[in-house]
Structures are given as C-alpha cells and as structure tokens.
Amino acid sequence: MDPEGFLRSLGDLSAMEPDDPVDALVARYNSELSRAIDMIAPKRPLSLRGVVPAPWFTGELAEMKCARRRLECLWRTTRDASDRARSRAAIRAYSAALRAARKAFSQFLGKVLERVVASQLQGFLDDTDFLDQSQSGFRPGFSTEMALVALVDDLRRELDRGSVTLLVLLDISAAFDTIDHGILLGRLSGMGLGGTVLQSFLDGRSQMVKLGDTCSDPWPLSCGVPQGSILYPMLFNIYKKPLGEVIRGFGVRCHLYADDTQLYYSFPPKSKEAPRILDQCLAAVFAWMRVNKLRLNPDKTEVLQVSRKSDRGIGWQPVLDGVTLPLKAQVRSLGVLLNSGLTLEAQVSAVAGRAFAQLKLVRQLRPYLEKSDLTMVVHALVTSRLDYCNALCVGLPLKTVRKLQLVQSTAARFLTGANYRARSTPLFKELHWLPLTF
C-alpha cells in the first residue's frame, strides 16, 4: 500500500459547501472515498473451489456414494469375487437411489410450478367471471352441498307450484381421459391464454402397458388431462363451459359438478310441448358431446320425475340417442338419494344405517384408545356422515330427522360412557355438539 498516494487521493476530495444538503454530501463522499480506496486496494473476484451440491443430493446419498467408493477400492485391492459382488451391488443401489432422488426433485419442482400457474389461472377466472355459474366443481367457495341445496330448492319450489319436473342425470364415460388437447388449447386461446405454458403442460405425454416385467412401447397422448395434477379440474371446467349455454338455450336448467351433469325441466302436468323441448335439448347435448370428443352413455343415464302423486303418470319418457330413458323411483345425486316426492326418507335411512354400522365397529376399539383418539375416530367415521348435506334436512318431518338424532345421541353416550337411557342434552353440552333437532 502507498500511504502518500492514498493521502493525495484524499486531498483531491471536493470541498464541502455550507449550503450543501447532508444526503448529497454523504452520497458524494461515499463514491469518492470508494474510488480512492479502489485505487490503493482494488477489488479482485474470488473464485470458489469445489462444486455446489445439487439440492436433491441428500446426506444419505453422500453416505451411499462414500460406501460405494470404499467397496470399490477394497475390491481393487483384494481382487476377491465376493468383494466385487458387494461393490457392484453398492453401485446399483447408489444409481437407483440417485435416479429416484432426481425424479422426486423434478416432480417436486413440477408441483410447485403447477401451483403457481394454478393460482394465476384461478385469479384470472375469478376476475373475468369466465366459468359457468352453474358449475360448482373444484371452485373456491363451492361444494357438493351447495350444489345439492340449490338443486333441491329449485325442485321443491316447482313442486309447490304444482309443476312436473324431470331430473336427468347424465353419465359421461371417462370424461377426464377423453378431453381433446386441440379443442382445449383452442378454448384457452379464445379466452386470452394462448401462450405455450399450458401447451407444454399437455404435450409430450405418453402411456404404456406393463405386464409383469414386459412393457409396451410408449404411445403419445393427444387427449386427456393428467389426473392428480392441481390444474386438471380447472382445465376440465374450462373445457366444459359451453355445455351450460347449450342446455339453457332450450329453457332447461342445469347444475354441473366437474363431470357430473344434471339438467331438469319443469312444465305443467298436461303440457304437450315438454316432450319435444326436452328431447331436443338431450339431442343437442349428445351432439355437443360428440363434437367435443366426450362419450355420453345413455344406458347409465337416469331420469327422476318430481311431482305430486296425482301427476306421476305423465305418459312419455325422454329419448337420448335412440334409447328410451325409463323413469326411476329414486336416483343418487352427488351421494344423496332423491325420490319423486323429495321426502329424503331413503337418504336418511341409508345414512343412519351406515353410521350405526361404523359406530358398532368403533366400539371394538374402545379398550385400546384414549378418549381423545376415540373422539377423533367417531368424528371421522360417524358424525361426518351426519354433517354431509345436513342442510337438506331443513323442513323435513320430525319422524324422519329423528333417525339421525338417534345416531348422534348414541355416539354422545358412547364417548361419555353414559347409560343408554341418559338424557343426551347434557352430553351434547359436555362434548360441545349441536343437536340435529331442537
């Protein structure tokens, strides 16, 4: 270091004026001092030796690598056959673990990127209000219970008006596996998402068949969305969006939940136009499905007539692709049994029966579990069945809802160890439960 040169550099600093602001002085002297110091002791880039380990290279892999090298050195020293076999086994195990770690890390990165894209895509769909309003599947703030409450409420209103309503539950075979990539990318481009991000997510996928140790050649996929991905339900909703417009074009209402499609048409009991309108709507839906590479299965499609007892025999049945759809006494919609009078007696009886069966099995675990663990099991297997779509029980006769109340009271007595004749109200307060009936 040259002290005289450093002093000369400091002497070249500009003088301070009385009126100069403090911030300007600090900035000027900071830059001039840095320049003077760099002339005396210039900065030199420091190169780091060694290789930064990959993020997927864990300590376990490092230990396996060291063990592989030790066994390899041992074999090269002894030239023994047993040492050679151990060395080759260690090499194979290390190579397999290395491939598995790389694959797991790449899958992790893929999931992170999918979540980022899904968050941006969901925000775009919410801001533009693009999705069909009758679509309740895989949307924030929507659920199967909300879809069923809206559906049953519409059916009950039409029943109070004296109308006849035909509820058609369409069955789509392998809906997620038959989505055409070209049509989906066209829809994405039409809504302003024509980039290559989602296209790269769909392209380059293949499938193969494995039987024992034999695998077929990979076959490229031009249809289907990868199930298990966070993006696949959102892409399916975008793909299916025009279907609701097709149905409502005939004055028919609908409710959609992912691939579950339910359409219903209300009309006066003696209407002569209703058969023609509903058949035309079903024909248009079938044609739309065919154009969009979706397969509608008429043999598994169900129809429920919701009406008063005096109007049950309407004298005609809907037709779908030449197949006459018979009227069912009850159908299962999103896990709930609906009948012609919307009494929900079959649904309540089925829920109560399954809940009592699960409670009977849980009794066998009582000697082996603590009370907190037993409470968790009861919530998971028993009360969860009572909670699902319990909003549909509003307005039902007390004799129907009592079956569910009996299940809840039995579960409360079981958890508290009370006698089977004990009143359930104090037990509910102890467990912080709300009764189903008041």
Coordinates of C-alpha atoms in Angstrom, one line a residue:
M1 CA 0.0 0.0 0.0
D2 CA 1.3 3.5 -0.9
P3 CA 0.4 5.9 2.0
E4 CA 1.5 9.0 0.1
G5 CA -0.7 8.1 -2.9
F6 CA -3.6 7.5 -0.6
L7 CA -3.2 10.9 1.1
R8 CA -3.0 12.6 -2.3
S9 CA -6.3 10.9 -3.3
L10 CA -7.9 12.1 -0.1
G11 CA -6.7 15.6 -0.9
D12 CA -8.4 15.6 -4.2
L13 CA -11.8 15.3 -2.5
S14 CA -14.1 18.2 -3.3
A15 CA -14.6 20.7 -0.5
M16 CA -17.8 20.9 1.5
E17 CA -20.0 23.9 1.0
P18 CA -22.1 25.3 3.9
D19 CA -25.4 25.1 2.0
D20 CA -25.0 21.5 0.7
P21 CA -27.6 19.1 2.0
V22 CA -26.4 16.3 4.2
D23 CA -27.7 13.5 2.0
A24 CA -25.9 14.9 -1.1
L25 CA -22.7 15.2 0.9
V26 CA -22.9 11.6 2.2
A27 CA -23.5 10.3 -1.3
R28 CA -20.7 12.3 -2.9
Y29 CA -18.1 11.4 -0.3
N30 CA -19.2 7.8 -0.3
S31 CA -18.5 7.5 -4.1
E32 CA -15.2 9.5 -4.0
L33 CA -13.8 7.5 -1.0
S34 CA -14.7 4.2 -2.7
R35 CA -12.9 5.4 -5.8
A36 CA -9.8 6.4 -3.7
I37 CA -9.7 3.1 -1.8
D38 CA -10.1 1.1 -5.1
M39 CA -7.0 2.8 -6.5
I40 CA -5.0 1.7 -3.5
A41 CA -6.5 -1.8 -2.9
P42 CA -8.6 -2.8 -6.0
K43 CA -11.3 -5.5 -5.6
R44 CA -10.4 -8.8 -7.1
P45 CA -13.0 -11.5 -7.9
L46 CA -12.7 -14.5 -5.6
S47 CA -13.3 -17.9 -7.3
L48 CA -14.7 -20.6 -5.1
R49 CA -13.2 -24.1 -5.4
G50 CA -15.4 -27.1 -5.4
V51 CA -18.8 -27.9 -6.7
V52 CA -22.0 -26.8 -5.0
P53 CA -24.1 -29.9 -4.4
A54 CA -27.4 -30.3 -6.1
P55 CA -30.4 -29.6 -3.9
W56 CA -31.6 -33.2 -4.3
F57 CA -28.3 -34.7 -3.2
T58 CA -29.0 -35.6 0.4
G59 CA -26.7 -36.8 3.2
E60 CA -28.0 -40.3 2.7
L61 CA -26.9 -40.2 -1.0
A62 CA -23.5 -38.9 0.1
E63 CA -23.0 -41.8 2.6
M64 CA -24.1 -44.3 -0.2
K65 CA -21.5 -42.7 -2.5
C66 CA -18.7 -43.0 0.1
A67 CA -19.7 -46.6 0.8
R68 CA -19.6 -47.4 -2.9
R69 CA -16.1 -45.9 -3.3
R70 CA -14.9 -47.8 -0.2
L71 CA -16.1 -51.1 -1.6
E72 CA -14.7 -50.4 -5.0
C73 CA -11.3 -49.6 -3.5
L74 CA -11.5 -52.7 -1.4
W75 CA -12.2 -54.9 -4.5
R76 CA -9.4 -53.3 -6.5
T77 CA -7.0 -54.1 -3.6
T78 CA -8.1 -57.7 -2.9
R79 CA -9.5 -58.7 -6.3
D80 CA -11.8 -61.0 -4.4
A81 CA -15.0 -62.2 -6.1
S82 CA -17.2 -61.6 -3.0
D83 CA -15.8 -58.0 -2.7
R84 CA -16.5 -57.5 -6.4
A85 CA -20.2 -58.6 -5.9
R86 CA -20.6 -56.3 -3.0
S87 CA -19.1 -53.4 -4.9
R88 CA -21.4 -54.0 -7.9
A89 CA -24.4 -54.2 -5.6
A90 CA -23.5 -50.9 -4.0
I91 CA -23.1 -49.3 -7.4
R92 CA -26.5 -50.5 -8.5
A93 CA -28.1 -49.3 -5.2
Y94 CA -26.5 -45.9 -5.5
S95 CA -27.5 -45.5 -9.1
A96 CA -31.1 -46.4 -8.3
A97 CA -31.2 -44.0 -5.3
L98 CA -29.7 -41.3 -7.5
R99 CA -32.3 -41.7 -10.2
A100 CA -35.1 -41.8 -7.6
A101 CA -33.9 -38.6 -5.9
R102 CA -33.6 -36.7 -9.3
K103 CA -37.1 -37.9 -10.3
A104 CA -38.6 -36.9 -6.9
F105 CA -37.0 -33.4 -7.0
S106 CA -38.2 -32.8 -10.6
Q107 CA -41.7 -33.9 -9.6
F108 CA -41.5 -31.5 -6.6
L109 CA -40.5 -28.6 -8.9
G110 CA -43.3 -29.6 -11.3
K111 CA -45.8 -29.4 -8.4
V112 CA -44.5 -26.0 -7.3
L113 CA -44.8 -24.6 -10.8
E114 CA -48.3 -26.1 -11.2
R115 CA -49.4 -24.4 -8.0
V116 CA -48.0 -21.0 -9.3
V117 CA -49.8 -21.4 -12.6
A118 CA -53.0 -22.6 -10.9
S119 CA -53.0 -19.6 -8.6
Q120 CA -52.7 -17.2 -11.5
L121 CA -55.2 -19.1 -13.6
Q122 CA -57.8 -19.1 -10.8
G123 CA -57.3 -15.4 -10.3
F124 CA -57.9 -14.8 -14.0
L125 CA -61.0 -17.0 -14.0
D126 CA -62.4 -15.1 -10.9
D127 CA -61.6 -11.7 -12.3
T128 CA -63.2 -12.4 -15.7
D129 CA -66.1 -14.5 -14.3
F130 CA -65.4 -16.9 -17.1
L131 CA -66.7 -20.2 -15.7
D132 CA -70.4 -21.2 -15.9
Q133 CA -72.4 -20.0 -12.9
S134 CA -74.0 -23.5 -12.6
Q135 CA -70.5 -25.1 -12.3
S136 CA -69.8 -26.0 -8.6
G137 CA -66.9 -28.4 -9.1
F138 CA -63.4 -27.5 -8.0
R139 CA -64.1 -23.8 -7.4
P140 CA -63.3 -21.8 -4.2
G141 CA -66.4 -21.2 -2.2
F142 CA -68.4 -24.0 -3.9
S143 CA -69.2 -27.6 -2.8
T144 CA -71.4 -30.5 -3.4
E145 CA -73.6 -29.5 -0.6
M146 CA -74.2 -26.1 -2.1
A147 CA -75.0 -27.7 -5.5
L148 CA -77.4 -30.1 -3.9
V149 CA -79.1 -27.4 -1.8
A150 CA -79.6 -25.2 -4.9
L151 CA -80.9 -28.2 -6.9
V152 CA -83.3 -29.5 -4.2
D153 CA -84.6 -25.9 -3.5
D154 CA -85.4 -25.5 -7.2
L155 CA -87.2 -28.8 -7.3
R156 CA -89.2 -28.1 -4.2
R157 CA -90.3 -24.7 -5.5
E158 CA -91.6 -26.3 -8.7
L159 CA -93.3 -29.0 -6.7
D160 CA -95.1 -26.3 -4.6
R161 CA -96.3 -24.7 -7.8
G162 CA -97.8 -27.9 -9.0
S163 CA -95.4 -28.4 -11.8
V164 CA -93.8 -31.6 -13.0
T165 CA -90.0 -31.7 -13.2
L166 CA -87.9 -34.3 -14.9
L167 CA -84.4 -34.5 -13.5
V168 CA -81.9 -36.1 -15.9
L169 CA -78.6 -37.3 -14.6
L170 CA -76.2 -37.7 -17.5
D171 CA -73.4 -40.3 -17.3
I172 CA -70.1 -39.3 -19.1
S173 CA -67.7 -42.2 -19.6
A174 CA -64.0 -41.5 -18.7
A175 CA -64.6 -37.7 -19.0
F176 CA -61.1 -36.6 -17.9
D177 CA -59.4 -39.1 -20.2
T178 CA -61.1 -38.1 -23.4
I179 CA -60.5 -34.3 -23.4
D180 CA -59.1 -33.3 -26.8
H181 CA -55.9 -31.2 -26.4
G182 CA -56.6 -29.3 -29.6
I183 CA -60.1 -28.2 -28.6
L184 CA -58.9 -27.4 -25.1
L185 CA -56.0 -25.2 -26.4
G186 CA -58.4 -23.5 -28.7
R187 CA -60.7 -22.6 -25.8
L188 CA -57.7 -21.3 -23.8
S189 CA -56.6 -19.2 -26.7
G190 CA -60.1 -17.8 -27.1
M191 CA -60.1 -16.6 -23.5
G192 CA -56.7 -15.0 -23.8
L193 CA -54.5 -17.8 -22.6
G194 CA -52.8 -18.7 -25.9
G195 CA -49.2 -19.0 -24.6
T196 CA -47.0 -22.1 -24.5
V197 CA -47.1 -22.7 -20.8
L198 CA -50.3 -24.8 -20.7
Q199 CA -49.5 -26.3 -24.1
S200 CA -46.2 -27.6 -22.8
F201 CA -48.1 -29.0 -19.7
L202 CA -50.3 -31.1 -22.0
D203 CA -47.8 -32.0 -24.8
G204 CA -45.1 -34.6 -24.6
R205 CA -47.1 -37.1 -22.5
S206 CA -47.2 -40.8 -23.3
Q207 CA -48.6 -44.0 -21.8
M208 CA -47.6 -47.7 -21.9
V209 CA -48.9 -51.0 -20.7
K210 CA -46.8 -53.1 -18.3
L211 CA -47.5 -56.8 -17.7
G212 CA -45.1 -58.4 -15.3
D213 CA -41.6 -57.4 -16.5
T214 CA -42.7 -56.6 -20.0
C215 CA -43.6 -53.1 -21.1
S216 CA -45.2 -52.0 -24.4
D217 CA -43.8 -49.1 -26.5
P218 CA -44.8 -45.7 -25.3
W219 CA -47.8 -44.2 -27.1
P220 CA -48.1 -40.4 -27.3
L221 CA -51.3 -39.0 -25.8
S222 CA -53.4 -36.4 -27.7
C223 CA -56.2 -36.4 -25.3
G224 CA -56.9 -36.4 -21.5
V225 CA -55.7 -34.2 -18.7
P226 CA -53.3 -35.6 -16.2
Q227 CA -55.3 -36.6 -13.1
G228 CA -53.7 -35.9 -9.8
S229 CA -52.5 -32.5 -11.0
I230 CA -53.8 -29.3 -9.4
L231 CA -54.5 -28.0 -12.9
Y232 CA -56.7 -30.8 -14.3
P233 CA -60.0 -29.8 -12.7
M234 CA -59.6 -26.2 -13.7
L235 CA -58.9 -27.2 -17.3
F236 CA -61.9 -29.5 -17.3
N237 CA -64.2 -26.7 -16.2
I238 CA -62.9 -24.5 -19.0
Y239 CA -63.4 -27.3 -21.5
K240 CA -67.0 -28.0 -20.4
K241 CA -68.0 -24.4 -20.1
P242 CA -70.1 -24.2 -23.3
L243 CA -72.3 -27.1 -22.3
G244 CA -74.3 -25.0 -19.8
E245 CA -75.1 -22.5 -22.6
V246 CA -76.3 -25.3 -24.8
I247 CA -78.7 -26.6 -22.2
R248 CA -80.0 -23.2 -21.2
G249 CA -80.7 -22.4 -24.8
F250 CA -83.8 -24.6 -24.6
G251 CA -85.1 -23.2 -21.4
V252 CA -83.8 -26.1 -19.4
R253 CA -81.9 -25.5 -16.2
C254 CA -78.8 -27.4 -15.1
H255 CA -76.3 -28.0 -12.3
L256 CA -72.7 -29.1 -13.1
Y257 CA -70.2 -30.5 -10.7
A258 CA -67.0 -31.4 -12.6
D259 CA -68.0 -34.3 -14.9
D260 CA -71.4 -34.7 -13.1
T261 CA -74.1 -33.1 -15.2
Q262 CA -77.7 -32.8 -14.1
L263 CA -80.4 -31.0 -16.1
Y264 CA -84.0 -30.5 -15.1
Y265 CA -87.1 -29.2 -16.9
S266 CA -90.3 -28.1 -15.3
F267 CA -93.6 -27.9 -17.1
P268 CA -97.4 -28.1 -16.4
P269 CA -98.8 -31.6 -16.0
K270 CA -100.7 -31.5 -19.2
S271 CA -98.1 -29.8 -21.4
K272 CA -97.8 -31.1 -24.9
E273 CA -94.6 -29.1 -25.7
A274 CA -92.5 -30.5 -22.9
P275 CA -91.6 -33.8 -24.6
R276 CA -90.4 -32.1 -27.7
I277 CA -88.3 -29.5 -25.9
L278 CA -86.6 -32.0 -23.6
D279 CA -85.9 -34.4 -26.4
Q280 CA -84.4 -31.6 -28.5
C281 CA -82.3 -30.5 -25.5
L282 CA -80.9 -34.0 -25.0
A283 CA -80.2 -34.4 -28.7
A284 CA -78.2 -31.1 -28.7
V285 CA -76.3 -32.2 -25.6
F286 CA -75.5 -35.5 -27.2
A287 CA -74.3 -33.7 -30.4
W288 CA -72.1 -31.3 -28.4
M289 CA -70.6 -34.3 -26.5
R290 CA -69.8 -36.0 -29.8
V291 CA -68.2 -32.9 -31.3
N292 CA -66.1 -32.3 -28.2
K293 CA -64.9 -36.0 -28.1
L294 CA -66.8 -36.8 -24.9
R295 CA -68.8 -40.0 -24.6
L296 CA -72.3 -39.9 -23.2
N297 CA -73.6 -43.2 -22.0
P298 CA -77.4 -43.4 -22.5
D299 CA -77.7 -46.8 -20.8
K300 CA -76.4 -45.3 -17.5
T301 CA -78.3 -42.0 -17.7
E302 CA -81.1 -41.8 -15.1
V303 CA -84.3 -39.8 -15.0
L304 CA -86.3 -38.9 -12.0
Q305 CA -89.8 -37.4 -12.1
V306 CA -90.5 -35.0 -9.3
S307 CA -94.2 -34.3 -9.0
R308 CA -97.3 -34.8 -6.9
K309 CA -98.7 -38.3 -6.6
S310 CA -101.6 -37.5 -8.8
D311 CA -99.3 -36.4 -11.6
R312 CA -96.8 -39.4 -11.5
G313 CA -98.0 -41.0 -14.8
I314 CA -97.1 -38.4 -17.5
G315 CA -97.4 -41.0 -20.3
W316 CA -94.0 -40.4 -22.0
Q317 CA -90.3 -40.9 -21.4
P318 CA -87.3 -38.9 -22.7
V319 CA -85.2 -40.3 -25.5
L320 CA -81.4 -40.0 -25.8
D321 CA -79.6 -41.2 -28.9
G322 CA -82.5 -43.5 -29.7
V323 CA -82.5 -45.0 -26.2
T324 CA -85.7 -44.5 -24.1
L325 CA -84.8 -43.4 -20.6
P326 CA -87.0 -45.1 -18.0
L327 CA -88.2 -43.1 -15.0
K328 CA -86.6 -44.2 -11.8
A329 CA -88.3 -44.3 -8.4
Q330 CA -85.1 -42.8 -6.8
V331 CA -81.7 -41.7 -8.0
R332 CA -78.4 -40.8 -6.4
S333 CA -77.2 -37.3 -7.0
L334 CA -73.8 -36.4 -5.6
G335 CA -74.1 -39.1 -3.0
V336 CA -77.7 -38.2 -1.9
L337 CA -80.7 -40.3 -2.7
L338 CA -83.6 -38.4 -4.1
N339 CA -87.1 -39.7 -4.7
S340 CA -90.2 -38.4 -6.6
G341 CA -91.6 -36.6 -3.5
L342 CA -88.3 -35.3 -2.2
T343 CA -89.0 -36.8 1.2
L344 CA -85.4 -37.9 1.6
E345 CA -86.6 -40.9 3.7
A346 CA -84.3 -43.3 1.8
Q347 CA -81.3 -41.0 2.2
V348 CA -81.9 -40.5 6.0
S349 CA -82.3 -44.3 6.5
A350 CA -79.2 -45.1 4.5
V351 CA -77.1 -42.5 6.4
A352 CA -78.4 -43.8 9.8
G353 CA -77.7 -47.4 8.9
R354 CA -74.2 -46.7 7.8
A355 CA -73.5 -44.6 10.8
F356 CA -74.7 -47.2 13.2
A357 CA -72.6 -49.8 11.4
Q358 CA -69.5 -47.7 11.8
L359 CA -70.3 -47.0 15.4
K360 CA -70.6 -50.7 16.1
L361 CA -67.1 -51.2 14.7
V362 CA -65.7 -48.3 16.7
R363 CA -67.0 -49.9 19.9
Q364 CA -64.4 -52.6 19.4
L365 CA -61.6 -50.0 19.6
R366 CA -62.7 -48.6 22.9
P367 CA -60.4 -50.7 25.2
Y368 CA -57.3 -49.7 23.1
L369 CA -57.7 -46.0 22.5
E370 CA -57.7 -42.9 24.7
K371 CA -60.8 -40.7 24.8
S372 CA -59.3 -38.0 22.6
D373 CA -58.3 -40.6 19.9
L374 CA -61.7 -42.3 20.2
T375 CA -63.4 -38.9 19.7
M376 CA -61.4 -38.3 16.6
V377 CA -62.4 -41.7 15.2
V378 CA -66.1 -41.1 15.9
H379 CA -65.9 -37.7 14.2
A380 CA -64.2 -39.3 11.1
L381 CA -66.5 -42.3 10.7
V382 CA -69.8 -41.3 12.3
T383 CA -70.5 -37.7 12.7
S384 CA -69.0 -36.8 9.3
R385 CA -71.8 -38.8 7.7
L386 CA -74.4 -36.8 9.7
D387 CA -72.8 -33.5 8.7
Y388 CA -72.7 -34.2 4.9
C389 CA -75.6 -32.3 3.3
N390 CA -77.5 -31.9 6.6
A391 CA -78.8 -28.6 5.2
L392 CA -81.2 -30.7 3.1
C393 CA -82.9 -31.9 6.3
V394 CA -84.3 -28.5 7.0
G395 CA -88.1 -28.7 6.8
L396 CA -88.3 -32.5 6.9
P397 CA -90.8 -34.1 9.3
L398 CA -89.5 -34.8 12.8
K399 CA -90.1 -38.5 12.4
T400 CA -87.6 -38.6 9.6
V401 CA -84.9 -36.5 11.2
R402 CA -85.2 -38.4 14.5
K403 CA -83.3 -41.3 12.9
L404 CA -80.2 -39.1 12.6
Q405 CA -80.7 -37.6 16.0
L406 CA -80.7 -41.1 17.4
V407 CA -77.3 -41.7 15.8
Q408 CA -75.9 -38.6 17.3
S409 CA -77.3 -39.3 20.8
T410 CA -75.9 -42.9 20.7
A411 CA -72.5 -41.5 19.7
A412 CA -72.5 -39.0 22.5
R413 CA -73.4 -41.7 25.1
F414 CA -70.7 -43.9 23.7
L415 CA -68.0 -41.2 24.1
T416 CA -69.0 -40.1 27.6
G417 CA -69.7 -43.6 28.9
A418 CA -73.2 -42.7 29.9
N419 CA -76.1 -45.1 30.3
Y420 CA -78.2 -45.8 27.2
R421 CA -81.1 -44.1 29.0
A422 CA -79.3 -41.0 29.9
R423 CA -80.5 -37.7 28.5
S424 CA -78.5 -36.5 25.6
T425 CA -78.8 -32.7 26.1
P426 CA -76.2 -32.5 28.9
L427 CA -73.9 -34.9 27.0
F428 CA -74.0 -32.6 23.9
K429 CA -73.0 -29.6 26.2
E430 CA -70.1 -31.6 27.5
L431 CA -68.9 -32.5 24.0
H432 CA -69.7 -29.1 22.6
W433 CA -72.1 -30.6 20.0
L434 CA -75.1 -29.0 18.5
P435 CA -78.2 -31.3 18.3
L436 CA -79.7 -32.0 14.9
T437 CA -83.2 -31.3 16.1
F438 CA -84.4 -28.7 18.6

